CSV table of C-alpha atoms in Angstrom, one decimal:
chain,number,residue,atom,x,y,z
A,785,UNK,CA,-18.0,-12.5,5.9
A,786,UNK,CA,-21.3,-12.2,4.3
A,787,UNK,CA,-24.1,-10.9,6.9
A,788,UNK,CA,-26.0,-13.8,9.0
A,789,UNK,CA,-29.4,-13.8,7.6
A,790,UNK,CA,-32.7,-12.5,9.6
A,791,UNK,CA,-34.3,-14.9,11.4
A,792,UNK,CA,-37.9,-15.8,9.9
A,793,UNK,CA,-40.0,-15.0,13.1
A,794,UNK,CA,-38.1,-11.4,14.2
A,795,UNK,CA,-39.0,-10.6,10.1
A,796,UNK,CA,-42.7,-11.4,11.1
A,797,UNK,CA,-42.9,-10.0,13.8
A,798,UNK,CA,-41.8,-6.4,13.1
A,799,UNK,CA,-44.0,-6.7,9.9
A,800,UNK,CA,-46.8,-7.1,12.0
A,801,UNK,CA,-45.9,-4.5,14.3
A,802,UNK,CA,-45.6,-2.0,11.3
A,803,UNK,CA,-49.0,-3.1,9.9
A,804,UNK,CA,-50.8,-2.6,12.9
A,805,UNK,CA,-49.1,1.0,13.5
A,806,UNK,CA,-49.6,1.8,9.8
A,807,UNK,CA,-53.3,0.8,9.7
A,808,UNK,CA,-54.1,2.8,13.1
A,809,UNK,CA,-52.6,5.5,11.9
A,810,UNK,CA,-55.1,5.1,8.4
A,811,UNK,CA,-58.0,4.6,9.5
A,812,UNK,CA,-58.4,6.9,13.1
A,813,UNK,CA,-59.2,10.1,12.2
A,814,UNK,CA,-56.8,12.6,11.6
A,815,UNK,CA,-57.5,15.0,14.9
A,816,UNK,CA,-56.4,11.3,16.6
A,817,UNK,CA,-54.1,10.1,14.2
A,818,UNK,CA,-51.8,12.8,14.8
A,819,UNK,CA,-51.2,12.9,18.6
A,820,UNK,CA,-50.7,9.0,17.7
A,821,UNK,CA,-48.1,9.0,15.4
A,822,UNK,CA,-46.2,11.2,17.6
A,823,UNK,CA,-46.7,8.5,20.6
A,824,UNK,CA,-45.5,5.8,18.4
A,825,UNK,CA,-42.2,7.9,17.6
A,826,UNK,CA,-42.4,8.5,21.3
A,827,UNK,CA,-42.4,4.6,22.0
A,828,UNK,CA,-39.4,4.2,19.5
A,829,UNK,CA,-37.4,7.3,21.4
A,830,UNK,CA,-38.0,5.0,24.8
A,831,UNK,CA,-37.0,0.9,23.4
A,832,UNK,CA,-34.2,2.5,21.3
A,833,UNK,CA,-32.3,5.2,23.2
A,834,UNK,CA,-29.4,4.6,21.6
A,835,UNK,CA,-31.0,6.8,19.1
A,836,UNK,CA,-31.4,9.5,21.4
A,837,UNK,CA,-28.2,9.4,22.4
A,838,UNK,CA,-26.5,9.7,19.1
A,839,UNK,CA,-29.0,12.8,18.0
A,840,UNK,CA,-27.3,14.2,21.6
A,841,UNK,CA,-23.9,13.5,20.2
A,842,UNK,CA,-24.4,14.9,16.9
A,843,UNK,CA,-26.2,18.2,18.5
A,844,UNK,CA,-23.2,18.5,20.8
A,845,UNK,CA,-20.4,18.2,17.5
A,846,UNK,CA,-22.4,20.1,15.1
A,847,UNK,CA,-24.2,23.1,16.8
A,848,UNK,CA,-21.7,23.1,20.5
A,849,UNK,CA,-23.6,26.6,20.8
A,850,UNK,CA,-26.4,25.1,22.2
A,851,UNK,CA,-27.0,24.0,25.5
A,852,UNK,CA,-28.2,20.9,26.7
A,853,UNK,CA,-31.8,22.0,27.4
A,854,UNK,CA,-31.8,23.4,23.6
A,855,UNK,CA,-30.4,19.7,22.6
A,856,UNK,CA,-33.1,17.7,24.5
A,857,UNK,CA,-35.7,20.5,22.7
A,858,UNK,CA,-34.2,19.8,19.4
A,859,UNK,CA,-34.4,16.0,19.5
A,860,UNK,CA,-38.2,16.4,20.7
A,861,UNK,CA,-38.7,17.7,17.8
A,862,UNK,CA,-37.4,15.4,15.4
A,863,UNK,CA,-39.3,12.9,17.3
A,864,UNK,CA,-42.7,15.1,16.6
A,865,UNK,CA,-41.3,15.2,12.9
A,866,UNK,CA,-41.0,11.3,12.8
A,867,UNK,CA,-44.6,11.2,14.1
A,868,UNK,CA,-45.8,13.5,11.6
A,869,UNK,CA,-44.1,11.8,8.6
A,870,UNK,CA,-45.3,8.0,10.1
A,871,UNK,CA,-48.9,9.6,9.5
A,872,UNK,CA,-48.7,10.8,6.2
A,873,UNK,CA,-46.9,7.6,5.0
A,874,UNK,CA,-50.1,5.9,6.7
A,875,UNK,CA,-52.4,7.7,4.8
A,876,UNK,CA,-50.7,7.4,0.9
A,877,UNK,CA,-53.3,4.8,0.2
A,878,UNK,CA,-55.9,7.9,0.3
A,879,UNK,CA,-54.4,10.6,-1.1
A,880,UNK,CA,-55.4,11.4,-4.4
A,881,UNK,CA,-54.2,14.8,-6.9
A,882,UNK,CA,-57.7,16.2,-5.4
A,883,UNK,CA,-56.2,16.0,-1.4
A,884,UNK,CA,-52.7,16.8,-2.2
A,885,UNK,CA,-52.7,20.2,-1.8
A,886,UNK,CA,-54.1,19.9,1.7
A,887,UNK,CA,-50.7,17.5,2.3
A,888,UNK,CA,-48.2,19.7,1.1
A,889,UNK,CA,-47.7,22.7,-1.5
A,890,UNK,CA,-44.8,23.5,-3.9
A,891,UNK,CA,-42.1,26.6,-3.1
A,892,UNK,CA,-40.0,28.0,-5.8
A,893,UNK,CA,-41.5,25.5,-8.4
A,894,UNK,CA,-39.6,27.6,-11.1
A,895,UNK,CA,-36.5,26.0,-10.2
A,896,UNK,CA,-38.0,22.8,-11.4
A,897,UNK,CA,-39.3,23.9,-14.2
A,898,UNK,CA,-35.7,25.7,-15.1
A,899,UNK,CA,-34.2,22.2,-14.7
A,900,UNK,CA,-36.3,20.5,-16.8
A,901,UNK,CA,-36.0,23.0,-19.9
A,902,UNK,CA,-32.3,22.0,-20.0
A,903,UNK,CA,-33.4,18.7,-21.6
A,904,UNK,CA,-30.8,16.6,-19.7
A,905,UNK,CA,-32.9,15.0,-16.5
A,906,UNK,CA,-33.1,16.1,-13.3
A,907,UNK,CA,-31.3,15.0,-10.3
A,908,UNK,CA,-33.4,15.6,-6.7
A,909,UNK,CA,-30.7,16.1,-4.3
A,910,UNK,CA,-32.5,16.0,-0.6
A,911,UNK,CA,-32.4,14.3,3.1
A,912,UNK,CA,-33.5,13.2,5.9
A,913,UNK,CA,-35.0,17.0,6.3
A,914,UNK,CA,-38.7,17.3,6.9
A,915,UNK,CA,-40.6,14.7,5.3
A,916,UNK,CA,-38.7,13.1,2.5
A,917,UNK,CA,-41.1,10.2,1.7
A,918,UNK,CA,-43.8,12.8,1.1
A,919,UNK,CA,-41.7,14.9,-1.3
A,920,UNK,CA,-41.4,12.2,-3.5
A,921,UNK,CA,-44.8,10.9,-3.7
A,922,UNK,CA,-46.6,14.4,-3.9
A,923,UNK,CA,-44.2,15.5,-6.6
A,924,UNK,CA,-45.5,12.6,-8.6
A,925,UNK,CA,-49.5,13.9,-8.6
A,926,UNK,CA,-48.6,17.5,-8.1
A,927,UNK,CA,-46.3,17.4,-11.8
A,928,UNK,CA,-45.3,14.0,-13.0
A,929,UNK,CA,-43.9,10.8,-11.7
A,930,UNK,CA,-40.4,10.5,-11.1
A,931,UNK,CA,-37.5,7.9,-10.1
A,932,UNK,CA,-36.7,7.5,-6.2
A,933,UNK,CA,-33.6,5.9,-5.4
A,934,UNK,CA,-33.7,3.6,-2.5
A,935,UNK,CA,-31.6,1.4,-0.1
A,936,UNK,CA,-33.4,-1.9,0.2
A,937,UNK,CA,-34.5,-2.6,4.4
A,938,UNK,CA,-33.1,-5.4,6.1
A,939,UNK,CA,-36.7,-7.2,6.8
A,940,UNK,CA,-37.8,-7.6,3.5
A,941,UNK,CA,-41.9,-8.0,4.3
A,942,UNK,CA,-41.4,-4.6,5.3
A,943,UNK,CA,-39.1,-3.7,2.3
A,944,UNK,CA,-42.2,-4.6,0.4
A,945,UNK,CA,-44.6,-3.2,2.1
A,946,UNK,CA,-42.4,0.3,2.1
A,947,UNK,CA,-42.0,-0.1,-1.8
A,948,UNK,CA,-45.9,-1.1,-2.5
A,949,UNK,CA,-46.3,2.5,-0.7
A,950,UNK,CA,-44.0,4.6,-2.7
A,951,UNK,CA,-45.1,3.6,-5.8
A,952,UNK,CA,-49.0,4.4,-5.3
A,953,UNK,CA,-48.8,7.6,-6.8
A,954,UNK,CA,-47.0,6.5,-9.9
A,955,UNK,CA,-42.9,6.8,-8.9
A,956,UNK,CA,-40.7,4.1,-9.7
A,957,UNK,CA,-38.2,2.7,-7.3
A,958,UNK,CA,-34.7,2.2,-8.4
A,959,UNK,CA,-33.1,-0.1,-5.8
A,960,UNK,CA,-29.6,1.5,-4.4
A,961,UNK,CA,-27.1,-1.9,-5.2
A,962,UNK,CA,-27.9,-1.4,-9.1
A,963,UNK,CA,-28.9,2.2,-9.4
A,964,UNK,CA,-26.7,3.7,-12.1
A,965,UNK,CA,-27.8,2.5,-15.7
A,966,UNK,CA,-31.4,3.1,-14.6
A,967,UNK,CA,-30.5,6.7,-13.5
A,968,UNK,CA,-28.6,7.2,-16.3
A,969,UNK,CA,-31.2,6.0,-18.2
A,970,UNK,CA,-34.0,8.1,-16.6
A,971,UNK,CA,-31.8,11.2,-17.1
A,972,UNK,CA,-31.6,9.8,-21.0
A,973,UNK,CA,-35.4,10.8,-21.0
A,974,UNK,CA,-35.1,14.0,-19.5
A,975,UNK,CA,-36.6,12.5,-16.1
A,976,UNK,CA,-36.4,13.5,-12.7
A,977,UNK,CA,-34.8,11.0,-10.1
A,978,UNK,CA,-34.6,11.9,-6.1
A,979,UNK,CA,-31.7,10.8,-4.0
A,980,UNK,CA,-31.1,11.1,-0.6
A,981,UNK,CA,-27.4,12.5,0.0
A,982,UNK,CA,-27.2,13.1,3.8
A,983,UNK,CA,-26.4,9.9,4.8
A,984,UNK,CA,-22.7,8.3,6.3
A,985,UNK,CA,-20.7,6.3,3.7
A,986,UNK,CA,-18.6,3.8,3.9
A,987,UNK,CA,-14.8,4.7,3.0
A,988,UNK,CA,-15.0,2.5,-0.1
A,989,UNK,CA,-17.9,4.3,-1.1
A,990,UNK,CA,-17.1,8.4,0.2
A,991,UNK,CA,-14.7,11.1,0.4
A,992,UNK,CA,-14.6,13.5,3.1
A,993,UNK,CA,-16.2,16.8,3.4
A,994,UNK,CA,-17.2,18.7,5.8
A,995,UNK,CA,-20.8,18.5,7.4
A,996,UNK,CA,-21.2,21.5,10.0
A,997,UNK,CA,-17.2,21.8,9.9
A,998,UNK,CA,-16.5,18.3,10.3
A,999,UNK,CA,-14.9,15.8,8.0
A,1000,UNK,CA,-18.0,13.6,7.4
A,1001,UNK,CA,-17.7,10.5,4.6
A,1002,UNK,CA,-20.1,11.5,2.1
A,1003,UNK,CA,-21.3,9.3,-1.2
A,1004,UNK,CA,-19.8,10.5,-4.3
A,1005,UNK,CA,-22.0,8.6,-6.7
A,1006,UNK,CA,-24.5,11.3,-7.0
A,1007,UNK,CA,-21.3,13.8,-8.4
A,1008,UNK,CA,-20.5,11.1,-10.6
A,1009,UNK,CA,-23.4,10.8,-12.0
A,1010,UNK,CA,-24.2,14.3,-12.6
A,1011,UNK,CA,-20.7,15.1,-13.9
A,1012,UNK,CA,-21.4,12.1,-16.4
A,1013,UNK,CA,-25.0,12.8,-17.9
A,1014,UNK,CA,-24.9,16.5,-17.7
A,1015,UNK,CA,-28.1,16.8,-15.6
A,1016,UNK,CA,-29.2,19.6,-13.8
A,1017,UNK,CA,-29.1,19.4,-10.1
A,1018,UNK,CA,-31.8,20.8,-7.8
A,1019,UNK,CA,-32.0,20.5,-4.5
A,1020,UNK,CA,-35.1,20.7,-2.6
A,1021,UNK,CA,-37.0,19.5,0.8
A,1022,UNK,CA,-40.8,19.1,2.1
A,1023,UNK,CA,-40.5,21.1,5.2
A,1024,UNK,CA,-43.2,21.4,7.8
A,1025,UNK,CA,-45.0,24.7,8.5
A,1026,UNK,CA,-46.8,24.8,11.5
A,1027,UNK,CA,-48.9,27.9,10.7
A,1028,UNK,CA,-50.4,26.2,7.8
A,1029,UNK,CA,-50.6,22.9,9.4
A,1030,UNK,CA,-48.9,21.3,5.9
A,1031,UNK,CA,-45.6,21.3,4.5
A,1032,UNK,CA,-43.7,23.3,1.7
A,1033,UNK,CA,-42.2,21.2,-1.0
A,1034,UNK,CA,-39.3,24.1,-1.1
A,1035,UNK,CA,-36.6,23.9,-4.9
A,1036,UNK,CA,-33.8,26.1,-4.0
A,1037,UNK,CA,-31.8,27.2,-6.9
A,1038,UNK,CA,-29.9,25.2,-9.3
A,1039,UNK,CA,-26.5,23.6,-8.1
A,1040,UNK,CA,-24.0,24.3,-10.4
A,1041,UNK,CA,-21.9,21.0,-10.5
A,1042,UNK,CA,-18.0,21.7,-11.7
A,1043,UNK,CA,-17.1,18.5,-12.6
A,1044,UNK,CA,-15.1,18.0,-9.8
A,1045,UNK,CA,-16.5,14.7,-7.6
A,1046,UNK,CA,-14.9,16.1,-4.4
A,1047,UNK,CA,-15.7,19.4,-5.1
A,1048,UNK,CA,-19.3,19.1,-6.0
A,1049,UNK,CA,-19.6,16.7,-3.0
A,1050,UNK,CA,-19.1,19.5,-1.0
A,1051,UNK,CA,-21.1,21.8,-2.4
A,1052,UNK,CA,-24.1,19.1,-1.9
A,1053,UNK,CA,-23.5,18.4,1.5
A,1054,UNK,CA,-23.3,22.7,2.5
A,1055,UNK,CA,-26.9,22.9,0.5
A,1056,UNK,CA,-27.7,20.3,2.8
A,1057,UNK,CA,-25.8,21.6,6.1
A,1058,UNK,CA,-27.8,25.1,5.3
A,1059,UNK,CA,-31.4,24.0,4.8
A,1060,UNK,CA,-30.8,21.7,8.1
A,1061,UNK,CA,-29.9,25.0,10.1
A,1062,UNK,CA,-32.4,26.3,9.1
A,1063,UNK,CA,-34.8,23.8,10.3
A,1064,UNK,CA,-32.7,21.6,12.5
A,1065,UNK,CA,-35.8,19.9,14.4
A,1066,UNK,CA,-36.7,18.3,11.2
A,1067,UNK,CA,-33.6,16.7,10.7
A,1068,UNK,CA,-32.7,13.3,11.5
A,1069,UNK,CA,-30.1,13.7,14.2
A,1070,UNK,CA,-30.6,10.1,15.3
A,1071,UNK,CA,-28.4,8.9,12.7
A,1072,UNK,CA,-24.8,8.5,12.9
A,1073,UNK,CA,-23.4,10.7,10.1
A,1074,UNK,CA,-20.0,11.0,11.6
A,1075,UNK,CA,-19.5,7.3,12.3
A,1076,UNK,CA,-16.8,6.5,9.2
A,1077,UNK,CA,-13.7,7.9,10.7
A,1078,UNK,CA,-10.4,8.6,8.6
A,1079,UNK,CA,-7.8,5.3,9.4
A,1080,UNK,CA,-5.6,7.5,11.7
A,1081,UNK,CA,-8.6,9.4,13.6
A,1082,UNK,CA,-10.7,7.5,16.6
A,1083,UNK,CA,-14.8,7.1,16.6
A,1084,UNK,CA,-17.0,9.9,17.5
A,1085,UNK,CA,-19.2,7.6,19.2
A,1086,UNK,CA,-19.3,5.8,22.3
């Protein structure tokens, strides 16, 4: 049965909300702006802790050597990380190529420039790891602009508002229901297009791999597309580094894809699984990436 649709009011209503949280977080200064942006993240942890609960459960699968004080720690700090990427999505309207660099800075840049000498497109593979929305759109005044693919949201005034963001600094969104020609497309002209590969699929849409040596459902439309326009893959994250108070836009070395969808999406998901151990309170462990269950195997949540 198709979806019920959104009721008008709750649409404007969270738009609103989102406004007034985005403009604080513009126009206080930054000294305020980040203690702020952590409090709002805060104030989502407490209405929603359903989301707190699943980071828990997904801490307790993934890493079962920690302990619960180490879980609660962990989740803390994905919560600071939400706060921290809330502020810097605040601010895109003001940062230019001059202010970048006081944002975020590039790590093993080589890699990208590797990838683009192969004259077939690049494909971003990344997650929820660190601050994905400011990868994208510092990539675009650091080097050149590039392709973002995206899953529409379910209020679309904030959809729009989300999109209007993105594209400030030149990127071009490719919506996620009729991604493929574009990509393909993009790749054509020896582009770069980012995807986000961390999330749950559905079992239409995924094969399972393991994630942190569980059977997770991944998407296998990024290995499709690689295996089918030949373009270099190269994963790569903007992680937060508290001694310099900015992140690193890290490339790690090219990902050789076989061919092979399952294969290769399991190769993508252990890039993933080892950049999020290295830096799992930047991760987004409120997400349920174990939810799509094989037929004969139970839920993993309550």
């Amino acid at each position: 049965m198709p979806a019920r649709p959104r009721p008008a009011l709750r649409n404007r209503v969270e738009y609103l909300l989102a406004s007034f949280v985005l403009l604080t977080l513009r126009r206080t200064p930054l000294a305020i702006a980040n203690p702020l942006g952590h409090g709002y993240a805060k104030v989502l942890d407490t209405v929603l802790p359903r989301l707190r609960a699943a980071a828990m459960r997904n801490l307790e699968m993934a890493l079962p050597e920690m302990n619960v004080d180490e879980r609660k720690r962990t989740v803390d700090g994905v919560y600071r990380s939400i706060g921290r990427v809330l502020v810097s999505f605040a601010r895109f309207p003001d940062i230019d190529a001059k202010s970048i660099s006081d944002w975020i800075c590039y790590d093993g840049f080589e890699h990208f420039e590797e990838a683009r000498r192969r004259g077939r497109g690049v494909l971003f593979a990344t997650g929820h790891l660190g601050n994905w929305e400011l990868s994208a759109f510092a990539h675009a005044l650091l080097c050149a602009p590039m392709h973002v693919v995206v899953r529409p949201l379910d209020n679309p005034l904030i959809d729009a508002l989300v999109e209007r963001r993105r594209a400030l600094s030149g990127n071009r969104i490719i919506a996620k229901k009729d991604f493929a020609r574009s990509i393909l497309t993009a790749l054509h002209r020896n582009e770069a297009v980012g995807i986000l590969v961390d999330q749950n699929a559905g079992l239409d849409h995924g094969t399972f791999v393991d994630f942190f040596g569980i059977p997770a459902c991944s998407g296998t439309s990024f290995a499709r597309i690689a295996a089918h326009s030949g373009a270099a893959v190269l994963p790569g994250f903007a992680i937060w580094h508290e001694s310099e108070q900015r992140y690193r836009l890290k490339f790690y070395p090219l990902l050789e894809m076989s061919g092979d969808v399952v294969e290769d999406t399991r190769r993508l998901q252990a890039v993933v699984e080892r950049a999020v151990r290295e830096h799992p309170e930047q991760w987004l462990w409120i997400h349920r990436r174990w939810k799509t269950r094989p037929p004969s195997e139970s839920g993993r949540y309550a």
